[in-house]
mmCIF file of C-alpha atoms and ligand atoms in Angstrom:
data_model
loop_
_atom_site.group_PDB
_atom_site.id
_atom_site.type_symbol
_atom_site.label_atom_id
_atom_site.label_comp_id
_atom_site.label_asym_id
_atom_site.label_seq_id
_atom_site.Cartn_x
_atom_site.Cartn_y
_atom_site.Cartn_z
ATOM 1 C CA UNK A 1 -5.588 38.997 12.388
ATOM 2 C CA UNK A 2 -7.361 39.958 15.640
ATOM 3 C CA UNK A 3 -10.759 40.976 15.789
ATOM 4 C CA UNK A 4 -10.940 44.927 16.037
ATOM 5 C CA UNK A 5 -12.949 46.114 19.012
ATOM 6 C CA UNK A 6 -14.654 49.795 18.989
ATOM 7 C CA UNK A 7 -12.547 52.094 20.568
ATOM 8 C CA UNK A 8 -15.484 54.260 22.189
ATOM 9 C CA UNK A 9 -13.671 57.649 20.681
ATOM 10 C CA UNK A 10 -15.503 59.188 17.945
ATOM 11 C CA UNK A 11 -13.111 59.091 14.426
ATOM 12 C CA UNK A 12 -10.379 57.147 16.628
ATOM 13 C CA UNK A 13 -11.811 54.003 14.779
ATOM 14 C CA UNK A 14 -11.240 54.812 11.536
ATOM 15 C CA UNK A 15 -7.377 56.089 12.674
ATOM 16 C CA UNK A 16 -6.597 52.822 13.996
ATOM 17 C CA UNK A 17 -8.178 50.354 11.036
ATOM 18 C CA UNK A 18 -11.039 49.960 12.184
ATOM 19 C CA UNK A 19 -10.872 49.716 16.265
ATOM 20 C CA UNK A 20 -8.132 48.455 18.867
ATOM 21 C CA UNK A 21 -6.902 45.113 18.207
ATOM 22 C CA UNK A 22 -8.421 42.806 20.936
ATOM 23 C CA UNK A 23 -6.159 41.104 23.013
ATOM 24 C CA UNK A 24 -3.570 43.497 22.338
ATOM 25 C CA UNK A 25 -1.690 46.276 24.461
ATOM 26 C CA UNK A 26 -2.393 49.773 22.991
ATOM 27 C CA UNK A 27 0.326 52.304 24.463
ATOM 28 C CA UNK A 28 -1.227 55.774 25.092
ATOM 29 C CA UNK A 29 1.708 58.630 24.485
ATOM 30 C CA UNK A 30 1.118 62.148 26.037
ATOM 31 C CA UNK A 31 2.047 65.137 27.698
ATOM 32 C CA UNK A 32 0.679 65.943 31.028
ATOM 33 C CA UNK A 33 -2.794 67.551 30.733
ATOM 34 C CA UNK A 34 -3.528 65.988 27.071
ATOM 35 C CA UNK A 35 -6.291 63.968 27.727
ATOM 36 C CA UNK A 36 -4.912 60.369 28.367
ATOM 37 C CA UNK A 37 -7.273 59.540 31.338
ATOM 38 C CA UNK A 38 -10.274 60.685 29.638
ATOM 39 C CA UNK A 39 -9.575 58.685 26.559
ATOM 40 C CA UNK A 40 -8.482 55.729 28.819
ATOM 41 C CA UNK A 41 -12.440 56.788 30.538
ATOM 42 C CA UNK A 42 -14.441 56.810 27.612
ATOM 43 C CA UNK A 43 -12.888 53.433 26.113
ATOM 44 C CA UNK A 44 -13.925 51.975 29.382
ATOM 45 C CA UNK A 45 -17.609 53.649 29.497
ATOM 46 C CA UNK A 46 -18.859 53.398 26.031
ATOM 47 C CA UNK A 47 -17.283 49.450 26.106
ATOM 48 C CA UNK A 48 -19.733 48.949 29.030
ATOM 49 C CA UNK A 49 -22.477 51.017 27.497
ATOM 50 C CA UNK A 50 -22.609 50.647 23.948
ATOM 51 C CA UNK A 51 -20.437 47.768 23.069
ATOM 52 C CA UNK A 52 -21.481 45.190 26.379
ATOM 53 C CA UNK A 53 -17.668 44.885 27.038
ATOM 54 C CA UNK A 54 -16.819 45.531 30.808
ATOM 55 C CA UNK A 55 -14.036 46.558 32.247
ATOM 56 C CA UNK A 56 -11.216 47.762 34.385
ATOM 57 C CA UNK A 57 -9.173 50.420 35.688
ATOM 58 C CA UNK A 58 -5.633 50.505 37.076
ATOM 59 C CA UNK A 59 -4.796 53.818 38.302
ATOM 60 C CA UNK A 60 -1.145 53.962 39.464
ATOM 61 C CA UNK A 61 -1.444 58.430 40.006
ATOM 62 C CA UNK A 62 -4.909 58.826 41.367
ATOM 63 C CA UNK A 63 -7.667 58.098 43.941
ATOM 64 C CA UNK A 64 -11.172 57.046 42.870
ATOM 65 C CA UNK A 65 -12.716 59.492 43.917
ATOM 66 C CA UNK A 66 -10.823 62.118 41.913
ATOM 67 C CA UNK A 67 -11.631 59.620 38.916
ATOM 68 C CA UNK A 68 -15.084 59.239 39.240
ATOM 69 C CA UNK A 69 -15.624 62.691 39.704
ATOM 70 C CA UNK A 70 -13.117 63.400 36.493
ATOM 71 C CA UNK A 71 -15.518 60.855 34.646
ATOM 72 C CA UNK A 72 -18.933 62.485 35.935
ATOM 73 C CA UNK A 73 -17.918 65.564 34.148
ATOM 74 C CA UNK A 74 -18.277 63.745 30.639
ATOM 75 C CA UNK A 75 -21.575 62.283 32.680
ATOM 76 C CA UNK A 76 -20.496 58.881 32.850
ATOM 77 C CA UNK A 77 -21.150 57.527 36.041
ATOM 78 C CA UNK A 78 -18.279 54.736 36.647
ATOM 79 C CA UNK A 79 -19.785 54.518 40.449
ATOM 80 C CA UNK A 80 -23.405 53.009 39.128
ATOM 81 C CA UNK A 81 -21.161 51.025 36.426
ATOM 82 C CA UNK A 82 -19.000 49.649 39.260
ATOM 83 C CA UNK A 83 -22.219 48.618 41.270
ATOM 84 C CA UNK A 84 -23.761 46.932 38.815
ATOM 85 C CA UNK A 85 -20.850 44.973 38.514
ATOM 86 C CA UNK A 86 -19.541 45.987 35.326
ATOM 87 C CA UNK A 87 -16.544 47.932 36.303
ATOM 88 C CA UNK A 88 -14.278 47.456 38.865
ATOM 89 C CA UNK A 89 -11.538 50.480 39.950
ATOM 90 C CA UNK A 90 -7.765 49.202 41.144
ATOM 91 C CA UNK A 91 -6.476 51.549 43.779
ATOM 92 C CA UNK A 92 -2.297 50.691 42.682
ATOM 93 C CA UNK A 93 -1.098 53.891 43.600
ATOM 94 C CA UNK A 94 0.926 52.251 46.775
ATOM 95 C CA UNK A 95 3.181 51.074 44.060
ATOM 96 C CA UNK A 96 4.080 54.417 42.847
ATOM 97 C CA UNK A 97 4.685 55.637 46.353
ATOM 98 C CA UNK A 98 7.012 52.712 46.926
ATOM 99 C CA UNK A 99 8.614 53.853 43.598
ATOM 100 C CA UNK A 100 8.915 57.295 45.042
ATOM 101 C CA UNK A 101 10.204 56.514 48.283
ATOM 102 C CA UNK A 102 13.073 54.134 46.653
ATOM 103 C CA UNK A 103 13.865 57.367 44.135
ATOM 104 C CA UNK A 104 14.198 59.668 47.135
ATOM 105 C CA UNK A 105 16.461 57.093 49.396
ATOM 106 C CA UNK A 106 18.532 56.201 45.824
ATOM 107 C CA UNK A 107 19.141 60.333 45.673
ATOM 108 C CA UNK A 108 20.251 60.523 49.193
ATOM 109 C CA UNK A 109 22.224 57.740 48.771
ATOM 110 C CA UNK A 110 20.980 55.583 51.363
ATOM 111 C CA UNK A 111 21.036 51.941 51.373
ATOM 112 C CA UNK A 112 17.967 51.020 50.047
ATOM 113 C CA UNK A 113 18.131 47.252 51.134
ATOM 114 C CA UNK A 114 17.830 47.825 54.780
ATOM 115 C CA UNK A 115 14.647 50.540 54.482
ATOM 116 C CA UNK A 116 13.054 48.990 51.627
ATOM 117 C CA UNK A 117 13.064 45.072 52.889
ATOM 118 C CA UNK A 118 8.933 44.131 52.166
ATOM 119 C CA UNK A 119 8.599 47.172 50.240
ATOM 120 C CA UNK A 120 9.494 45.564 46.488
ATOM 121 C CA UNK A 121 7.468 46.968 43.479
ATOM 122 C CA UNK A 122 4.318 44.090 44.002
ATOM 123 C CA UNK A 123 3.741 44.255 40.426
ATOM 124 C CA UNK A 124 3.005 40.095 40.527
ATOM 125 C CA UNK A 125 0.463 40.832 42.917
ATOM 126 C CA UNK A 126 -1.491 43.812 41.059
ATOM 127 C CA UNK A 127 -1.136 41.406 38.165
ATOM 128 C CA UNK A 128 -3.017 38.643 40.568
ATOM 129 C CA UNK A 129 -5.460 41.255 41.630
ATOM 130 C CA UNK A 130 -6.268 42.219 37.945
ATOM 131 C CA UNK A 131 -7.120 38.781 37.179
ATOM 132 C CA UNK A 132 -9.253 38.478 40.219
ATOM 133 C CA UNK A 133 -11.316 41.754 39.029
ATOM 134 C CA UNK A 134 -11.325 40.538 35.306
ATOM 135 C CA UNK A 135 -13.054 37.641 36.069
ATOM 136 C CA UNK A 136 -15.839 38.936 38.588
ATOM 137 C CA UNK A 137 -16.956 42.208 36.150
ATOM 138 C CA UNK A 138 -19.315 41.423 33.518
ATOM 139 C CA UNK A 139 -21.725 42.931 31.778
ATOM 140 C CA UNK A 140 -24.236 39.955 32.567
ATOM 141 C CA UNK A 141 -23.807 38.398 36.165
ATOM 142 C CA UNK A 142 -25.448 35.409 35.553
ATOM 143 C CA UNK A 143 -23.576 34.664 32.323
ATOM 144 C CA UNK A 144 -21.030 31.920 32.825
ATOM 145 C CA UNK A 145 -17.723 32.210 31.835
ATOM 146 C CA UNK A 146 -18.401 36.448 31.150
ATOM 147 C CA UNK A 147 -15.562 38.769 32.338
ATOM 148 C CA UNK A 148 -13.799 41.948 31.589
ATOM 149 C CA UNK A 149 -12.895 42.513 27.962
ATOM 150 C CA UNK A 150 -10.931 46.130 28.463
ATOM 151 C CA UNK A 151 -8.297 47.219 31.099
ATOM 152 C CA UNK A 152 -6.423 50.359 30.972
ATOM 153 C CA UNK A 153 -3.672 51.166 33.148
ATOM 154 C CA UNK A 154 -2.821 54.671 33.790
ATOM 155 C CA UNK A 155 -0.096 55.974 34.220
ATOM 156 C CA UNK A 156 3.120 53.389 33.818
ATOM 157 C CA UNK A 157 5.399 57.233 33.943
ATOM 158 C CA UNK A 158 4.462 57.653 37.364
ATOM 159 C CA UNK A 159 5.732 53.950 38.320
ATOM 160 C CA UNK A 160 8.948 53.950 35.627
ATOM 161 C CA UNK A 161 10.084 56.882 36.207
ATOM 162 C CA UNK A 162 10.778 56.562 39.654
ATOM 163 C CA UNK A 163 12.570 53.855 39.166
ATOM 164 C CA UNK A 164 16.145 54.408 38.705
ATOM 165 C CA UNK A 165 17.977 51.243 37.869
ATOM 166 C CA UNK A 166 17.713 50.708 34.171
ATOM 167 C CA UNK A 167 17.416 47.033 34.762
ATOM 168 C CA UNK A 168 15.134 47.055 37.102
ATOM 169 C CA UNK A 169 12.699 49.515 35.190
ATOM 170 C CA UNK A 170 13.111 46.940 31.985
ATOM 171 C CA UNK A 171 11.716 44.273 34.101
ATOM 172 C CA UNK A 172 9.048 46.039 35.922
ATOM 173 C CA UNK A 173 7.873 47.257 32.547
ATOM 174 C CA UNK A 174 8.380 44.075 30.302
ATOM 175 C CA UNK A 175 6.315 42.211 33.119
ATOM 176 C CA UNK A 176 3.692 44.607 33.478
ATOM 177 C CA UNK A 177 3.055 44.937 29.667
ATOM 178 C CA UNK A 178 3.631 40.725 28.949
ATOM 179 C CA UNK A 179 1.511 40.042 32.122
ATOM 180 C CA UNK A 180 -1.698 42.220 30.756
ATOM 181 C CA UNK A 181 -0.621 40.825 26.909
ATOM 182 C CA UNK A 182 -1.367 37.335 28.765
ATOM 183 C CA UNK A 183 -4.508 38.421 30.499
ATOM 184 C CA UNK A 184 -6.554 37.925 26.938
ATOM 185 C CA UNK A 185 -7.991 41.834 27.224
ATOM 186 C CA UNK A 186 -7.380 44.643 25.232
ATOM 187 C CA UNK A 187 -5.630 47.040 27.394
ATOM 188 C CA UNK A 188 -5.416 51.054 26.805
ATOM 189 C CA UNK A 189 -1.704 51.512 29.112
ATOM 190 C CA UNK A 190 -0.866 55.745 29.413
ATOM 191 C CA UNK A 191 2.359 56.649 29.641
ATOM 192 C CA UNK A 192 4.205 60.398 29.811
ATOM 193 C CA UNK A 193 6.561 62.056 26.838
ATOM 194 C CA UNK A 194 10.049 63.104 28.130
ATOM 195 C CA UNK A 195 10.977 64.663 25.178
ATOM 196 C CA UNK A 196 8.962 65.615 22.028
ATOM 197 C CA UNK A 197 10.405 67.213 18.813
ATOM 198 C CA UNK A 198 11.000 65.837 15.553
ATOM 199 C CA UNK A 199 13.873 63.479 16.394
ATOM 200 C CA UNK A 200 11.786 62.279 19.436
ATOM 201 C CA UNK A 201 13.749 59.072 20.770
ATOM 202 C CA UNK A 202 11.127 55.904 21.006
ATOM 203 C CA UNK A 203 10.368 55.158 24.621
ATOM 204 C CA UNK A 204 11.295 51.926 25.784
ATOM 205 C CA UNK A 205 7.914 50.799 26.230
ATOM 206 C CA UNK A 206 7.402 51.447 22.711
ATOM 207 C CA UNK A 207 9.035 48.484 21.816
ATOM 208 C CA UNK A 208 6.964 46.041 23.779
ATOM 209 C CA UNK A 209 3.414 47.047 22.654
ATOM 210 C CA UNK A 210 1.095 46.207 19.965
ATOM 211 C CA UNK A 211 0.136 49.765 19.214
ATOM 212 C CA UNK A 212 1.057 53.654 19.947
ATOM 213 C CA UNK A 213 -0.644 55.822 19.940
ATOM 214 C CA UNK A 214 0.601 59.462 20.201
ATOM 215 C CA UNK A 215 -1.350 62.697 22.094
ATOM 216 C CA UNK A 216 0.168 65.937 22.443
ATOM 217 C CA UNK A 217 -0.919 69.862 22.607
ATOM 218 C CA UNK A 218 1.238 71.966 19.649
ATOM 219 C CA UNK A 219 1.594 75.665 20.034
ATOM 220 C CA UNK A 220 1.808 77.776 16.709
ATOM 221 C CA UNK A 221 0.992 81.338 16.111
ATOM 222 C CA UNK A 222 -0.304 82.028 19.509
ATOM 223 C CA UNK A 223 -2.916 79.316 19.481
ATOM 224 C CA UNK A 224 -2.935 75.526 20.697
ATOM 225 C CA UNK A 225 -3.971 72.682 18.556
ATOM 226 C CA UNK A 226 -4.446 69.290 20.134
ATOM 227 C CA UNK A 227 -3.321 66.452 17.783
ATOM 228 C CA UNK A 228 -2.836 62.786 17.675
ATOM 229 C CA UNK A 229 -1.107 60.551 15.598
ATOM 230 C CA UNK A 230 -1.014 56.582 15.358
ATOM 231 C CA UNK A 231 2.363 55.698 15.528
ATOM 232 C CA UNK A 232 2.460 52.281 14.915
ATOM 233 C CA UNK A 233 -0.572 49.475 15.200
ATOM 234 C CA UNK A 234 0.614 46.099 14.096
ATOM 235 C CA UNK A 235 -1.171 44.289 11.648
ATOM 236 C CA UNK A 236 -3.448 47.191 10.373
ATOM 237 C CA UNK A 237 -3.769 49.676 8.343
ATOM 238 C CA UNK A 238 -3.899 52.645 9.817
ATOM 239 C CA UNK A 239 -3.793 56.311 9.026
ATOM 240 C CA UNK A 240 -0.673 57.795 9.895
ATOM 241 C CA UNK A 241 -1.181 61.317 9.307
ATOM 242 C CA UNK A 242 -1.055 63.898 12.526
ATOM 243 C CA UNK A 243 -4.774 64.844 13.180
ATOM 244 C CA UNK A 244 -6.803 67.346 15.176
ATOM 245 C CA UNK A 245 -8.654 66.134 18.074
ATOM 246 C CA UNK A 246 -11.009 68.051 20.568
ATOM 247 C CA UNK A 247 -11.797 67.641 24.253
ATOM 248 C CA UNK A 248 -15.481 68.830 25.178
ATOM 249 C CA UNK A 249 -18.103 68.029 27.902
ATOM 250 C CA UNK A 250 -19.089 64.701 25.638
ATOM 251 C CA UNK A 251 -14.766 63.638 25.833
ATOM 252 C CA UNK A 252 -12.894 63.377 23.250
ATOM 253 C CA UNK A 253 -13.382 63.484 19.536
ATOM 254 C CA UNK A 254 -11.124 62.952 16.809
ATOM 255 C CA UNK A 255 -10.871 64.540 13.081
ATOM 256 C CA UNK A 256 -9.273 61.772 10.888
ATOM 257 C CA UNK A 257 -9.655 63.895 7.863
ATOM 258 C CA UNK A 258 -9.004 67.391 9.348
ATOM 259 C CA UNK A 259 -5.981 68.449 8.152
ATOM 260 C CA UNK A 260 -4.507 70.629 11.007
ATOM 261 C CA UNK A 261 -3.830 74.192 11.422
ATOM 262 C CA UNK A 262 -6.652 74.410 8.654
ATOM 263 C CA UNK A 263 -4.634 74.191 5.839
ATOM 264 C CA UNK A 264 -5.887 73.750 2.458
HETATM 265 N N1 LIG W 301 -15.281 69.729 29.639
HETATM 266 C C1 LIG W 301 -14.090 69.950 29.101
HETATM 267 N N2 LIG W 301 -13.965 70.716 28.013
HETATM 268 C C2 LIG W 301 -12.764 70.944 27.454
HETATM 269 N N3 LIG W 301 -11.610 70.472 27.917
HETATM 270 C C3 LIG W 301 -11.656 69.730 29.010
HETATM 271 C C4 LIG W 301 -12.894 69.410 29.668
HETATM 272 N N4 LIG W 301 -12.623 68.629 30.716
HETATM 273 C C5 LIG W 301 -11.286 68.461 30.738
HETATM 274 N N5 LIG W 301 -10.708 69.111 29.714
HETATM 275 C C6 LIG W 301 -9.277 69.148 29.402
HETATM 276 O O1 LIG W 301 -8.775 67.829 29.507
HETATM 277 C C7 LIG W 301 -7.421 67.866 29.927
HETATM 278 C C8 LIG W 301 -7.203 66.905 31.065
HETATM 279 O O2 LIG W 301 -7.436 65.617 30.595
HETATM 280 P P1 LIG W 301 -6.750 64.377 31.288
HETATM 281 O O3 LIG W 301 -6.812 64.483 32.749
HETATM 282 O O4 LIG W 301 -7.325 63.181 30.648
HETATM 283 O O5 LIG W 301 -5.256 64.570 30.802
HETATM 284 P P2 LIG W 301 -4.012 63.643 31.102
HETATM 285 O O6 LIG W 301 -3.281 63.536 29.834
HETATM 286 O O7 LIG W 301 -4.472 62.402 31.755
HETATM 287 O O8 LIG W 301 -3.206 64.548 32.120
HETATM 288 P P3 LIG W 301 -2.179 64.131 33.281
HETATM 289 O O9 LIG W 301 -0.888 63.950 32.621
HETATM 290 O O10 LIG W 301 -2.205 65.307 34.167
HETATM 291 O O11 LIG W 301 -2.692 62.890 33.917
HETATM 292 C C9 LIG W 301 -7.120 69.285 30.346
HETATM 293 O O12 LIG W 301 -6.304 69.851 29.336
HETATM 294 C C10 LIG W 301 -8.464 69.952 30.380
HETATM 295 O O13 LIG W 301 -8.387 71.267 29.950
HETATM 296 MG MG1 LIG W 302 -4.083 61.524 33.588
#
């Protein structure tokens, strides 16, 4: 059984068994606007801050600038944490242009060989660059042998679904999610719903991960109700129920024993 590691999200521990998994790949389901990249935030922050774990972020949809100033909102200052070394900020959204730009060409029908030659997915070399950051942020710079203990990479919808080829998707996604499985981190990966209702098919991705876990914003009698659900953590015991959770200036919070839409 891995060790669990303390998810930095108030009453997401006790959801989960106890924490995230270490070592393991935690897939983050939601619907745009649901609060994946402020979870994905605070798991990074309070691992620096309160649990000495550092870390690192992949962002595949947005600048760092837009980040950090996302983050200093909750008043967590991932610019200081990056200076003193304990957080480091991957700029991969390149890869979702080049994802973009093969969509568009694949929709006019152009040949894509000719335009895209030296414009391949470079997935093998984020991976290289993630192990480069991983092992210069730490917590402690003079500790030997310390490095990053928590990646997140957000969001794998705006790389996948660009791409069109089924086979090629597979394999960008299989070697993204084995790659960071291999890394020896716990990793928080987003990804976007394409379709939610009760018969929701599992995304692909679903498959390949440790853990999913589930955000998404329900409507009912004119008001909203954020609520989040784990839908599957191997080798825990988790609680499965459908939960409220709230977003506020301190991030995210979540009600394990709230029963939503305040029934009895
Ligand atoms: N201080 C705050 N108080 C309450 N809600 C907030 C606050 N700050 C942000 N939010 C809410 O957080 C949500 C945005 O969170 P976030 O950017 O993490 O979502 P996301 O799931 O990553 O969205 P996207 O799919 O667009 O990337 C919005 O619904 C916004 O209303
Ligand atoms: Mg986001």
């Amino acid at each position: 059984m891995p060790r669990k590691i303390a998810t930095g999200i108030n009453g997401l521990d006790q959801l989960v068994g106890g924490g995230f998994p270490e070592g393991r790949v935690i897939l983050v389901i939601g619907g745009p606007g649901t609060g994946k990249t402020i979870m994905c935030g605070q798991f990074l922050y309070k691992g620096i801050y309160e649990h000495e774990e550092s870390g690192v972020f992949v962002s595949l949809d947005e600048s760092k600038d837009h980040f950090y100033s996302e983050m200093q909102g909750f008043g967590w200052d991932f610019r200081k944490a990056e200076e003193e070394g304990k957080f480091a900020f991957i700029d991969a959204t390149r890869m979702s242009r080049v994802a973009m730009l093969r969509e568009k060409l694949d929709k006019e029908g152009r040949s894509l060989h000719a335009r895209l030659r030296g414009k391949q997915l470079p997935i093998d070399e984020l991976i290289k660059d993630l192990q480069v950051k991983i092992h210069h942020t730490k917590i402690d710079r003079h500790a030997p042998g310390a490095r990053a203990k928590r990646v997140v990479v957000d969001t794998l919808a705006s790389l996948i679904y660009r791409i069109p080829d089924p086979v090629e998707r597979r394999t960008a996604v299989v070697d993204l999610i084995e790659s960071l499985a291999d890394l020896g981190v716990t990793s928080l990966v987003t990804t976007e719903l394409e379709y939610l209702g009760l018969e929701r098919n599992a995304v692909e991705e679903e498959f390949l991960v440790h853990g999913v876990i589930m955000m998404q914003t329900l409507f009912s009698g004119g008001t909203t109700t954020r609520a989040i659900q784990v839908e599957k953590m191997r080798e825990a015991k988790v609680n499965p129920n459908l939960v409220p959770y709230s977003i506020d200036q301190n991030g995210i919070q979540v009600f394990p024993n709230m029963p939503l839409f305040g029934e009895k």
